[in-house]
Tab-separated table of C-alpha atoms and ligand atoms in Angstrom:
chain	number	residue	atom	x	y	z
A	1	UNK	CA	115.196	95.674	96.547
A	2	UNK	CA	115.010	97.353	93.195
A	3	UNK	CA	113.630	96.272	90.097
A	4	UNK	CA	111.564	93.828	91.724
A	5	UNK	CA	109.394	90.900	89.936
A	6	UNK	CA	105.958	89.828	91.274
A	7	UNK	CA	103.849	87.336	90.558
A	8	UNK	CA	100.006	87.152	91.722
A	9	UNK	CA	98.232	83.673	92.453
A	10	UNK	CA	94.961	83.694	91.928
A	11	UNK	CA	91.916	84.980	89.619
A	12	UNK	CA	89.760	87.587	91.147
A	13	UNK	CA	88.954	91.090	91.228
A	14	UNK	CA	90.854	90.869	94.699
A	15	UNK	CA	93.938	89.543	92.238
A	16	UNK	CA	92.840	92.320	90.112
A	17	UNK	CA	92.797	94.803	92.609
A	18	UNK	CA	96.581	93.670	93.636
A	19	UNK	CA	97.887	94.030	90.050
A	20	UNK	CA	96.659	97.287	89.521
A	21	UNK	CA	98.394	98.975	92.754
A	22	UNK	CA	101.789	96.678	91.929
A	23	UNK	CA	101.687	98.110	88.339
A	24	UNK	CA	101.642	101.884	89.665
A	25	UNK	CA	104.393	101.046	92.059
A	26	UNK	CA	107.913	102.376	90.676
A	27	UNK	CA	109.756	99.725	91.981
A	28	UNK	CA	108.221	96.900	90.344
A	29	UNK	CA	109.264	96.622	87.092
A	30	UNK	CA	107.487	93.156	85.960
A	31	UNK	CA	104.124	91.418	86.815
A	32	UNK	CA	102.260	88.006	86.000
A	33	UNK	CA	99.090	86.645	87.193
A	34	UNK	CA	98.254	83.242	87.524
A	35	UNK	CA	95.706	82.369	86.412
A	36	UNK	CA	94.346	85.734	85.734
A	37	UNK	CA	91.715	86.510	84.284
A	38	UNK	CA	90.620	88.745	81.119
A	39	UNK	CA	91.638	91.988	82.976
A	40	UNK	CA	94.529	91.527	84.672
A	41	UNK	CA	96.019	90.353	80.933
A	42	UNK	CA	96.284	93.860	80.212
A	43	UNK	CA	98.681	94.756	83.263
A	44	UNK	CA	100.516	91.350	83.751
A	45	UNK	CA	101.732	88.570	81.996
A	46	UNK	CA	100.061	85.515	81.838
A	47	UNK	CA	102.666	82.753	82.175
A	48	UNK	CA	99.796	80.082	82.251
A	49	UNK	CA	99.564	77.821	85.914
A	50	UNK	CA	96.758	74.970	85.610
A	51	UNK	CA	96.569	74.183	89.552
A	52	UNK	CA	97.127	77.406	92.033
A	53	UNK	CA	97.277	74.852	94.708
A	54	UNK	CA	99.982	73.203	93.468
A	55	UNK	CA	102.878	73.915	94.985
A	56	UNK	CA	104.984	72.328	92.843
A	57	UNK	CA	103.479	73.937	89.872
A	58	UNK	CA	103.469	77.238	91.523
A	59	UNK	CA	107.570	77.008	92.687
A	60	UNK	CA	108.502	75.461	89.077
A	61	UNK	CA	106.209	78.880	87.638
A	62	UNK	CA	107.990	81.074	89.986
A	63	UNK	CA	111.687	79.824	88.977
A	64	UNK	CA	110.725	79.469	85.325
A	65	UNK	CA	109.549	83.283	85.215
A	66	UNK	CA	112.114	84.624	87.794
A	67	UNK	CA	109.817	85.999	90.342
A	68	UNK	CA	111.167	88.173	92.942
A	69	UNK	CA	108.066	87.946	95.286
A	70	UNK	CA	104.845	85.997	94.984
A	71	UNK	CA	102.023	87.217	96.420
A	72	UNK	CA	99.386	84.363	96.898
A	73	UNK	CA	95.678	86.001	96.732
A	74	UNK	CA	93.536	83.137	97.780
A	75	UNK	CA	93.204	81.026	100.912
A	76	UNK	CA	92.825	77.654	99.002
A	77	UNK	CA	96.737	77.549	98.164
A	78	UNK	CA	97.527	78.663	101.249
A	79	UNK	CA	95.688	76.010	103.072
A	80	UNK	CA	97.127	73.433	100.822
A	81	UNK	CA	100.828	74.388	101.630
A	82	UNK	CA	102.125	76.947	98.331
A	83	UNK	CA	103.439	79.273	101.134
A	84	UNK	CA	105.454	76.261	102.129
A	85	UNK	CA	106.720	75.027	99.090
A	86	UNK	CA	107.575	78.586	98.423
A	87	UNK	CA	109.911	79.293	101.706
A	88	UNK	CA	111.051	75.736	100.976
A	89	UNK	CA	112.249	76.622	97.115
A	90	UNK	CA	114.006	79.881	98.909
A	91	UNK	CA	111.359	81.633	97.025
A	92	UNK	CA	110.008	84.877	99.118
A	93	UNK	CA	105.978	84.447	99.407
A	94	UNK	CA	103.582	87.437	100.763
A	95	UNK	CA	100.927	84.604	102.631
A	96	UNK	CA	101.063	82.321	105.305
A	97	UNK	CA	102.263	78.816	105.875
A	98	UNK	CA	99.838	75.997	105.457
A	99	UNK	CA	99.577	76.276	109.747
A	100	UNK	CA	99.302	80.027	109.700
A	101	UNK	CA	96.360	79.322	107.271
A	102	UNK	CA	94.705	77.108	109.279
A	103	UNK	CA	93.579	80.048	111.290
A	104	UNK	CA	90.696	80.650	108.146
A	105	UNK	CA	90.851	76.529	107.208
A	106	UNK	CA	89.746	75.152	110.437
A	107	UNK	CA	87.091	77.639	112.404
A	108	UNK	CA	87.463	75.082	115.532
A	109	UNK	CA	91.429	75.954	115.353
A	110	UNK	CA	90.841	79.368	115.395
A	111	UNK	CA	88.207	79.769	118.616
A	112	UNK	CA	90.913	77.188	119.992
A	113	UNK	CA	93.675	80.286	119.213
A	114	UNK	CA	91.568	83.054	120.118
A	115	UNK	CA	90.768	81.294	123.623
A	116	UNK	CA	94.285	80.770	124.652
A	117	UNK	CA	95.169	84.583	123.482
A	118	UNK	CA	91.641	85.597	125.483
A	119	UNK	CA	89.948	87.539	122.016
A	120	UNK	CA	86.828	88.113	122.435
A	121	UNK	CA	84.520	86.068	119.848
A	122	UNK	CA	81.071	84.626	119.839
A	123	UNK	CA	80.714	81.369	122.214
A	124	UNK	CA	80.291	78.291	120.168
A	125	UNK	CA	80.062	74.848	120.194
A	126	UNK	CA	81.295	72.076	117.521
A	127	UNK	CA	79.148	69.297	116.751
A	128	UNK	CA	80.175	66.502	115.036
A	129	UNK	CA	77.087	63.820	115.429
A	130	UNK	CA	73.873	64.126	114.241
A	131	UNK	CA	72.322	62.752	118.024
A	132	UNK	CA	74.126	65.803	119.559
A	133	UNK	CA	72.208	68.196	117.391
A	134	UNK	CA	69.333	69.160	119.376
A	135	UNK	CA	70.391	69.100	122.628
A	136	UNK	CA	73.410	71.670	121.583
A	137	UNK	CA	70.731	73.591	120.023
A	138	UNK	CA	68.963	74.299	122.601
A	139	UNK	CA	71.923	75.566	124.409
A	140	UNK	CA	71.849	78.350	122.350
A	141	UNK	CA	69.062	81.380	121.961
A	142	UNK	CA	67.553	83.061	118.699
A	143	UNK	CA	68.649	84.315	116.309
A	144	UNK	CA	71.022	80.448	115.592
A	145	UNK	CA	74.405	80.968	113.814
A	146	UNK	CA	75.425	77.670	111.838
A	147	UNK	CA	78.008	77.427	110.067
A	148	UNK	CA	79.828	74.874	107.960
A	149	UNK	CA	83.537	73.855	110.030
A	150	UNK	CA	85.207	74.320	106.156
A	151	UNK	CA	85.977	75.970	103.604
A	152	UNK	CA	83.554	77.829	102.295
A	153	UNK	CA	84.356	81.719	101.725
A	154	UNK	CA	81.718	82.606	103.848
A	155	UNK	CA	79.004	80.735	101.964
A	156	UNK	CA	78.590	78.109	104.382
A	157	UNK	CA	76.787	80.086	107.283
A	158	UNK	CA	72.906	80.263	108.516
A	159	UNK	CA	72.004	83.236	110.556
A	160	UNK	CA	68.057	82.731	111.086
A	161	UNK	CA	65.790	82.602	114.028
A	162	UNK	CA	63.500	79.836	112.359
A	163	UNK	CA	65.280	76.781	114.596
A	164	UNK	CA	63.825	74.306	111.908
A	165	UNK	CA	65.723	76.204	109.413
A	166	UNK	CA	69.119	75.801	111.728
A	167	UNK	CA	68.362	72.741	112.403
A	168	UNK	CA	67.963	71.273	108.456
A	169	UNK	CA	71.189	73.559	107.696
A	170	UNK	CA	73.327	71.731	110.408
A	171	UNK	CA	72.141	68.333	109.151
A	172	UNK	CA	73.172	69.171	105.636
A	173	UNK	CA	76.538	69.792	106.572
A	174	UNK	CA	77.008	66.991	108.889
A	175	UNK	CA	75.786	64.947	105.447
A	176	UNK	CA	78.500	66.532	104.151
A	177	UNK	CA	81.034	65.127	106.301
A	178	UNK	CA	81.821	68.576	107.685
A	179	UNK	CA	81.771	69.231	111.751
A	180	UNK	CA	78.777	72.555	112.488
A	181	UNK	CA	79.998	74.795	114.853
A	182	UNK	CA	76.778	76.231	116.457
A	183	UNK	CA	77.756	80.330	117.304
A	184	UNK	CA	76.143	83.094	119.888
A	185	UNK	CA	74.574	85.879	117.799
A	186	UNK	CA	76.928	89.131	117.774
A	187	UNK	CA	75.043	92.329	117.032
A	188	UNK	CA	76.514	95.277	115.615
A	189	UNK	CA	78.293	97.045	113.438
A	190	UNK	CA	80.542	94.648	111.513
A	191	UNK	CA	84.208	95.709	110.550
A	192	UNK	CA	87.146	94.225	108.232
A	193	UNK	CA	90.668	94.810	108.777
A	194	UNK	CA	93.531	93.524	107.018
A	195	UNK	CA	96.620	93.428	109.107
A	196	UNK	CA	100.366	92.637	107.574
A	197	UNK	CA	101.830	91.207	109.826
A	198	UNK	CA	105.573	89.210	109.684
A	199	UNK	CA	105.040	86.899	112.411
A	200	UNK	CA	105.850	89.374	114.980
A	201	UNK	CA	104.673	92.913	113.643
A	202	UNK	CA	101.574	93.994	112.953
A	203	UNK	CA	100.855	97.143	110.633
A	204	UNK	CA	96.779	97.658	110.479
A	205	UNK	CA	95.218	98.700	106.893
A	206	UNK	CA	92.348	100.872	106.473
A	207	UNK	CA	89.352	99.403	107.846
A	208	UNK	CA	86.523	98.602	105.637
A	209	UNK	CA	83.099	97.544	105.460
A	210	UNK	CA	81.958	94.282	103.530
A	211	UNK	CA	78.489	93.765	102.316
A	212	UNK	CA	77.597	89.988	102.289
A	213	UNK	CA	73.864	89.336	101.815
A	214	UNK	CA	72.759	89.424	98.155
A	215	UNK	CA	70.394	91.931	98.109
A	216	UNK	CA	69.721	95.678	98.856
A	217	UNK	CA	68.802	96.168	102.530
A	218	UNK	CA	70.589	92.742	103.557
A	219	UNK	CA	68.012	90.640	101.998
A	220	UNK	CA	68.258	86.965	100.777
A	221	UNK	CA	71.484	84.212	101.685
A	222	UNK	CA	74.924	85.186	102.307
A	223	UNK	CA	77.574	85.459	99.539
A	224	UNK	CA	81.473	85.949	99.785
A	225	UNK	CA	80.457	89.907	99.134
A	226	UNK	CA	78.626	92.020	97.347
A	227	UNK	CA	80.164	95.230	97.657
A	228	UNK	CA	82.884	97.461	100.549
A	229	UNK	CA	83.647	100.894	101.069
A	230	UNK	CA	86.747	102.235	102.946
A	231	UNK	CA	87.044	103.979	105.308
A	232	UNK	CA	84.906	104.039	107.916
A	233	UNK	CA	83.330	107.684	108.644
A	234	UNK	CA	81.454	106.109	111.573
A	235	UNK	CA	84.609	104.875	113.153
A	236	UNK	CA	86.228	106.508	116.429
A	237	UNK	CA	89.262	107.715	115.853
A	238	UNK	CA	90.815	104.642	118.343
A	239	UNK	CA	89.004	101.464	116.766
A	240	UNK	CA	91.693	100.356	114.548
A	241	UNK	CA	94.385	100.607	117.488
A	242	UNK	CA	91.974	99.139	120.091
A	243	UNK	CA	91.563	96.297	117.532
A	244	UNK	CA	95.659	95.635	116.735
A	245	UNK	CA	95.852	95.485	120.712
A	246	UNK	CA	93.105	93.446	122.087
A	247	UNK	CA	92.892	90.819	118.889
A	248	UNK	CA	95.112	90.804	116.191
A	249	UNK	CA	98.825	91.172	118.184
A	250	UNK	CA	97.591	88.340	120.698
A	251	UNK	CA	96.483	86.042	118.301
A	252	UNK	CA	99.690	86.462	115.971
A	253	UNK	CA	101.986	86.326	119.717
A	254	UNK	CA	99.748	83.075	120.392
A	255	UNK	CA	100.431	81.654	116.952
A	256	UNK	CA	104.337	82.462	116.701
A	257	UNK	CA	104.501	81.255	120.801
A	258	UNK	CA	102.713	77.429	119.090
A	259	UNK	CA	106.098	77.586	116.623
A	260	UNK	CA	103.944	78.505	113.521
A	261	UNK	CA	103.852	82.264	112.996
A	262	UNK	CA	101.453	84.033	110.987
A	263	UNK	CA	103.347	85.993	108.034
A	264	UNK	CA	100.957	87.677	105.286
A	265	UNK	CA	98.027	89.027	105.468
A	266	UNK	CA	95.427	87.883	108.545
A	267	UNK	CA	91.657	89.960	107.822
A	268	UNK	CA	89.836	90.240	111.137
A	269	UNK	CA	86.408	89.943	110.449
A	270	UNK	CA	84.571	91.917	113.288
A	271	UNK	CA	81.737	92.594	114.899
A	272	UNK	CA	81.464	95.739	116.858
A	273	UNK	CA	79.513	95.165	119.901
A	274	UNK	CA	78.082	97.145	122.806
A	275	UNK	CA	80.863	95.026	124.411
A	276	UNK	CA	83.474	96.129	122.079
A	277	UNK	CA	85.159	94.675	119.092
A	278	UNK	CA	84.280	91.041	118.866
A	279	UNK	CA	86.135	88.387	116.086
A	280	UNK	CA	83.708	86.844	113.395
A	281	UNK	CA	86.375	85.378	111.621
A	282	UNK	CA	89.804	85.072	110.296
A	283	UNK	CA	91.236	84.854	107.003
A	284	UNK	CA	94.459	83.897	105.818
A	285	UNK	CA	94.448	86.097	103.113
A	286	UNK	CA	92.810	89.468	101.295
A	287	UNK	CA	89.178	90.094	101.520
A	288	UNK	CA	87.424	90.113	98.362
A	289	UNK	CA	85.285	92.761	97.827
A	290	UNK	CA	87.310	95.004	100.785
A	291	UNK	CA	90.593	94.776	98.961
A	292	UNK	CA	89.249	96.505	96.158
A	293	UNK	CA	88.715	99.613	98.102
A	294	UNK	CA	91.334	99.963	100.697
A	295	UNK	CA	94.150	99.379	98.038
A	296	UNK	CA	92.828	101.898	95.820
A	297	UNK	CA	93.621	104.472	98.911
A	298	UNK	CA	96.966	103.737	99.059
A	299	UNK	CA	99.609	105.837	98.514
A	300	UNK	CA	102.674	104.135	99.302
A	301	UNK	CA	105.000	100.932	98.230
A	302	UNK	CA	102.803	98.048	98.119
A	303	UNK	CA	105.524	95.506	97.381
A	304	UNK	CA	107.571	97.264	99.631
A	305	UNK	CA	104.971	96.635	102.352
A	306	UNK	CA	104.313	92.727	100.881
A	307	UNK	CA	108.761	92.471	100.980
A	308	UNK	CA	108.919	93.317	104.494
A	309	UNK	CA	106.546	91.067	105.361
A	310	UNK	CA	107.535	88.194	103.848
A	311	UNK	CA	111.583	88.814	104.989
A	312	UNK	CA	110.610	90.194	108.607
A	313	UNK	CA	111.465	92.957	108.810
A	314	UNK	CA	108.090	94.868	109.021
A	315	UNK	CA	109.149	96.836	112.146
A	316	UNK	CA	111.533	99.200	110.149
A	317	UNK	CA	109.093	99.600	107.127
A	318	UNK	CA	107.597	103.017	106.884
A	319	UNK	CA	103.642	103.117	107.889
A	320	UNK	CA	101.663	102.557	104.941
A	321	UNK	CA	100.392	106.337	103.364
A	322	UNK	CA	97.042	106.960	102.611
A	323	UNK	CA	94.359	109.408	100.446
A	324	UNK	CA	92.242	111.362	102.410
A	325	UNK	CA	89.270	110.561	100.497
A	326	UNK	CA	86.698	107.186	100.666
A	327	UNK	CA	86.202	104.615	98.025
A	328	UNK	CA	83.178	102.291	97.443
A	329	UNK	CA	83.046	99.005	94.790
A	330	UNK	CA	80.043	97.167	93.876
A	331	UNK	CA	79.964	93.937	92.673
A	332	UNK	CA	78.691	92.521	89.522
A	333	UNK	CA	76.992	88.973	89.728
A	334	UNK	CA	75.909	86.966	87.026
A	335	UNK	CA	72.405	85.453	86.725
A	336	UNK	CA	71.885	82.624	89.082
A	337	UNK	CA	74.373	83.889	91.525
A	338	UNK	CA	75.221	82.516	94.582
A	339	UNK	CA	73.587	79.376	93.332
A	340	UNK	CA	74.468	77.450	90.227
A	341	UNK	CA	75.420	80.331	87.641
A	342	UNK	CA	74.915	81.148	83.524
A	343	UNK	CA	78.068	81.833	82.366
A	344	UNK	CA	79.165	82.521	78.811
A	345	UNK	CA	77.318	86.022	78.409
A	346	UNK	CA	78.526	88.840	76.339
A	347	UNK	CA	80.117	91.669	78.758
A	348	UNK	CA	79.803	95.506	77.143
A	349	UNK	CA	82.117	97.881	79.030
A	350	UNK	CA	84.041	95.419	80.400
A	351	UNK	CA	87.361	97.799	80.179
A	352	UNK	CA	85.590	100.638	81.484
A	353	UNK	CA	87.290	103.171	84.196
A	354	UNK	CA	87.560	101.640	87.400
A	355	UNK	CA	86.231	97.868	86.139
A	356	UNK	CA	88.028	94.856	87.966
A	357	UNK	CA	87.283	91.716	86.591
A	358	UNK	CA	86.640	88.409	88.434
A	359	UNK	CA	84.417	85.587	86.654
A	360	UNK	CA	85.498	86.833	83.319
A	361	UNK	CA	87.496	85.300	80.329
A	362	UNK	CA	87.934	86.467	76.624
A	363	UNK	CA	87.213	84.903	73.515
A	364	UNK	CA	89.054	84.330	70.313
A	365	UNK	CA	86.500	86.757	68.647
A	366	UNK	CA	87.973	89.581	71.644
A	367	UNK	CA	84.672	89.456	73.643
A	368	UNK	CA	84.944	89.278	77.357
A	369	UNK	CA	82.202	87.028	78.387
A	370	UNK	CA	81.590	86.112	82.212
A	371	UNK	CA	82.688	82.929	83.586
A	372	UNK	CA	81.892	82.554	87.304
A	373	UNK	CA	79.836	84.293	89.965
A	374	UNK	CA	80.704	87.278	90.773
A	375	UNK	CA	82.159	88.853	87.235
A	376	UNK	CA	83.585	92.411	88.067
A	377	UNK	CA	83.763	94.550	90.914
A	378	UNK	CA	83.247	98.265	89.990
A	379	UNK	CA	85.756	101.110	92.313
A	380	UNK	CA	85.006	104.491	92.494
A	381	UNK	CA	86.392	106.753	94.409
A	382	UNK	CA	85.956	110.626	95.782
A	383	UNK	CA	86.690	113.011	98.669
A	384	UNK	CA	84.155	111.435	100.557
A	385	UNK	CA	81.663	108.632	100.695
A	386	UNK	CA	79.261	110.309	98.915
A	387	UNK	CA	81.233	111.077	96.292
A	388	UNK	CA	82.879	107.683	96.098
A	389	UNK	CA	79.363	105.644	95.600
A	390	UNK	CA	78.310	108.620	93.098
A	391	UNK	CA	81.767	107.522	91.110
A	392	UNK	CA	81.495	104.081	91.279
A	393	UNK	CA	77.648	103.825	90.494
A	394	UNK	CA	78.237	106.187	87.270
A	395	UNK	CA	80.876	103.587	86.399
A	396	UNK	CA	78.561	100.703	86.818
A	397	UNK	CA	75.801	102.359	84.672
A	398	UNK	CA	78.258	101.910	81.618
A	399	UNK	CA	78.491	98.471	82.305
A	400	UNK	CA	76.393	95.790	80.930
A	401	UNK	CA	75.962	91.769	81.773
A	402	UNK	CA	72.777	90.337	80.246
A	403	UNK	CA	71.217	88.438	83.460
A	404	UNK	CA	73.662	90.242	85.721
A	405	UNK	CA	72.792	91.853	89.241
A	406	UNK	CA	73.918	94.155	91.808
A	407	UNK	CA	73.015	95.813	94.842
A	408	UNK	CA	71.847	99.563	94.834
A	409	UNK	CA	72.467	99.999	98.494
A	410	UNK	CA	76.609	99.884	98.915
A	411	UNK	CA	77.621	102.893	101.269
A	412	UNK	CA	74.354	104.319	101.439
A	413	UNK	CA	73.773	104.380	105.062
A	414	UNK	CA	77.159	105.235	105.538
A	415	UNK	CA	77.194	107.896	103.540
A	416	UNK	CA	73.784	109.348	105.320
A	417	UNK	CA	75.301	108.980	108.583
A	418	UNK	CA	73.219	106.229	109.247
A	419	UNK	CA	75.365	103.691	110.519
A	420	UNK	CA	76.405	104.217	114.207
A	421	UNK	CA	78.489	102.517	116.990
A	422	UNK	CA	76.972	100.840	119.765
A	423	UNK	CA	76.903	102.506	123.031
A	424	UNK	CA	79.437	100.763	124.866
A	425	UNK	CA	78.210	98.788	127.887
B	1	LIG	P1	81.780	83.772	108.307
B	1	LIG	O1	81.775	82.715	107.259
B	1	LIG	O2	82.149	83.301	109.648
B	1	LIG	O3	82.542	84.947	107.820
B	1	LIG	O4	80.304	84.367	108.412
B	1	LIG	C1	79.694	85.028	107.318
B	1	LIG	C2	78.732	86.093	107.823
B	1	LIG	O5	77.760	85.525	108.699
B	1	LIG	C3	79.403	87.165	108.636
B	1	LIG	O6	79.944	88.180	107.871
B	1	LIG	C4	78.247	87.674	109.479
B	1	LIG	O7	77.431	88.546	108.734
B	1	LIG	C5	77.472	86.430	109.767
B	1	LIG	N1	77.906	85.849	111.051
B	1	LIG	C6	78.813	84.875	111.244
B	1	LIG	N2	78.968	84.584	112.555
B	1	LIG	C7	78.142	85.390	113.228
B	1	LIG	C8	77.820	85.561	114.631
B	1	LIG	N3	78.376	84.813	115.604
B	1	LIG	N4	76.924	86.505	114.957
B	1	LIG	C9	76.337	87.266	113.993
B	1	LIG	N5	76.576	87.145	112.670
B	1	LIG	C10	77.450	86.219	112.283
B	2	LIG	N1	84.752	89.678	101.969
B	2	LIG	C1	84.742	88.482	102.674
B	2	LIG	C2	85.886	87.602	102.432
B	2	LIG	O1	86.775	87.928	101.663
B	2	LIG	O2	85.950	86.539	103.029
């Protein structure tokens, strides 16, 4: 296709991220976000969508602006069925059905997929009464892994190896209403990698690193990231292959053999054990910070990638080309951040070199004040890792959010050659 139209769903610096790769690709020739956000407006139209998980809204936004291809960012739409409406309208949509997604929406669905496609994953059990609590406790050893059976970009999960501490978590979020799925602790090395897949092909990205606790040296609760870098120096040369054959292609041949392929993007969130590569999680969609930094190493078609995806025909699309360097982003939080945020603050270098904007908006007066969590996510990139977190830490320094926070630490072990594989057992 030539002269191709995309639209983006969502609001993020993931969305951001997307936008800015689309707009250097020749053969698209017109973008809008949706919402967007105070960055993307100046590489895409905003056309103005007031639910993204509408999929009436987003089909009737789609027609109205004449979108080729709509690429939905997060996994909330997806979950509630835009990738269906989409297919439905005749509309072509890079993200899964509302069943792919269900691999991210449900974490009982996908253990229940990865056991009948034998990937390896951390044993766990689902609890769903409060009298059961204990006694599947105790089936388990230090350190506990809790997490919350819903949606919750990786916000709902308790790693500690204070039992009272697993124990109150698990009770909130049976309070909640939500089932706790109780996990074995995976040690590690842990690993993102996006896959495209068409709901028989799979084409592997550059894997990246994601860094999810809020502070510098892993400190404090988890957060849906704080910073990536791509690629992996630490890597063998085989990890990405070994990962495509032992987890990713069985688990989209299990989905497509249930009569609901997988067609999109599926992230396999990984630990890399002395046992080999072992699944954290799936998403449904882009990883936000990780998208940040593997798209701004590619060298090739993205919507030519996202096209053959979403008509299947991924097995005659060219692999996807790549720079030879590394790139690192750090995230920008505002104060309060991952609890209940201030939002509303002035931001000062907010269009600076490599900036992409998340919780931001702009005011009337042209200030770009913050308006979520985590407000931009700073790229920089160089011939190596080194380099890369030099770039994108220089970029940062221009960059100013009263209350805001970041970590120092992004890439630094990596960089150092700190960060090894496990001997394999
Ligand atoms: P999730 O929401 O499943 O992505 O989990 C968020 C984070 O919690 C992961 O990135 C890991 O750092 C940690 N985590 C989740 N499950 C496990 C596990 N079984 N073993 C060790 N760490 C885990
Ligand atoms: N970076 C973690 C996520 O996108 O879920």
């Amino acid at each position: 296709m030539s002269g191709v139209r995309v639209l983006v769903i969502g609001s993020g610096a993931r969305e951001h991220a997307l936008l800015l790769v689309l707009a250097g690709d020749p053969q698209v020739t017109a973008l809008a976000a949706a919402p967007g956000n105070a960055g993307t407006a100046a590489l895409a139209e905003h056309p103005g969508l007031a639910d993204p998980s509408s999929g009436e809204q987003v089909v009737a936004l789609a027609r109205s602006w004449r979108a080729d291809l709509v690429v939905v960012g997060p996994e909330a739409p997806l979950v509630a069925g835009v990738g269906d409406a989409l297919r439905d309208a005749g509309i072509l949509c890079f993200g899964p059905t509302a069943a792919g997604a269900r691999i991210e929406g449900s974490k009982a669905f996908a253990k229940d997929v990865m056991a009948a496609a034998d990937v390896p994953t951390a044993r766990s059990e689902a609890v769903d009464n409060p009298g059961d609590l204990d006694a599947a406790l105790s089936r388990f050893d230090a350190p506990w892994v809790v997490k919350d059976d819903g949606l919750a970009a990786g916000k709902g999960v308790l790693v500690t190896s204070d039992v009272e501490a697993a124990r109150r978590h698990a009770a909130a979020v049976l309070e909640n209403g939500h089932p706790v799925l109780l996990e074995s602790f995976l040690d590690g090395p842990e690993a993102s990698l996006f896959c495209v897949v068409d709901g028989t092909s799979v084409v592997p990205l550059l894997p990246a690193q994601d860094f999810k606790r809020l502070g510098d040296d892993d400190a404090g609760p988890n957060t849906g990231g704080m910073g990536a870098y791509a690629p992996l120096p630490w890597a063998p040369a085989g990890l990405v292959d070994e990962v495509v054959d032992t987890i990713v292609t069985p688990v989209v041949t299990e989905l497509a053999a249930r009569g609901t392929p997988f067609s999109g993007l599926l992230y396999a969130g990984l630990a890399l054990t002395s046992s080999g590569p072992q699944v954290i999680e799936f998403n449904c969609r882009f990883g936000d910070p990780e998208t940040q930094v593997v798209l701004a190493l590619l060298r090739s078609s993205p919507s030519s990638l996202f096209l053959a995806a979403a008509t299947g025909r991924l097995a005659e699309e060219p692999a996807p080309a790549w720079s030879d360097g590394a790139a690192v982003t750090v995230v920008v939080a505002a104060e309060g951040y991952p609890g209940a945020v201030r939002t509303g603050d002035v931001i000062q270098g907010a269009d600076g070199p490599g900036v992409l904007h998340a919780g931001t908006r702009r005011r009337d007066d042209g200030a770009v004040v913050s308006s979520g969590g985590r407000v931009l996510s700073v790229v920089g990139t160089g011939t190596d890792l080194d380099a890369a977190r030099a770039d994108a830490y220089q970029r940062l320094a221009a960059v100013h959010l009263p209350g805001g926070h970041h970590r120092t630490d992004i890439a630094r072990d990596a960089a150092a050659g700190l960060v090894a594989m496990p001997v394999r057992a």
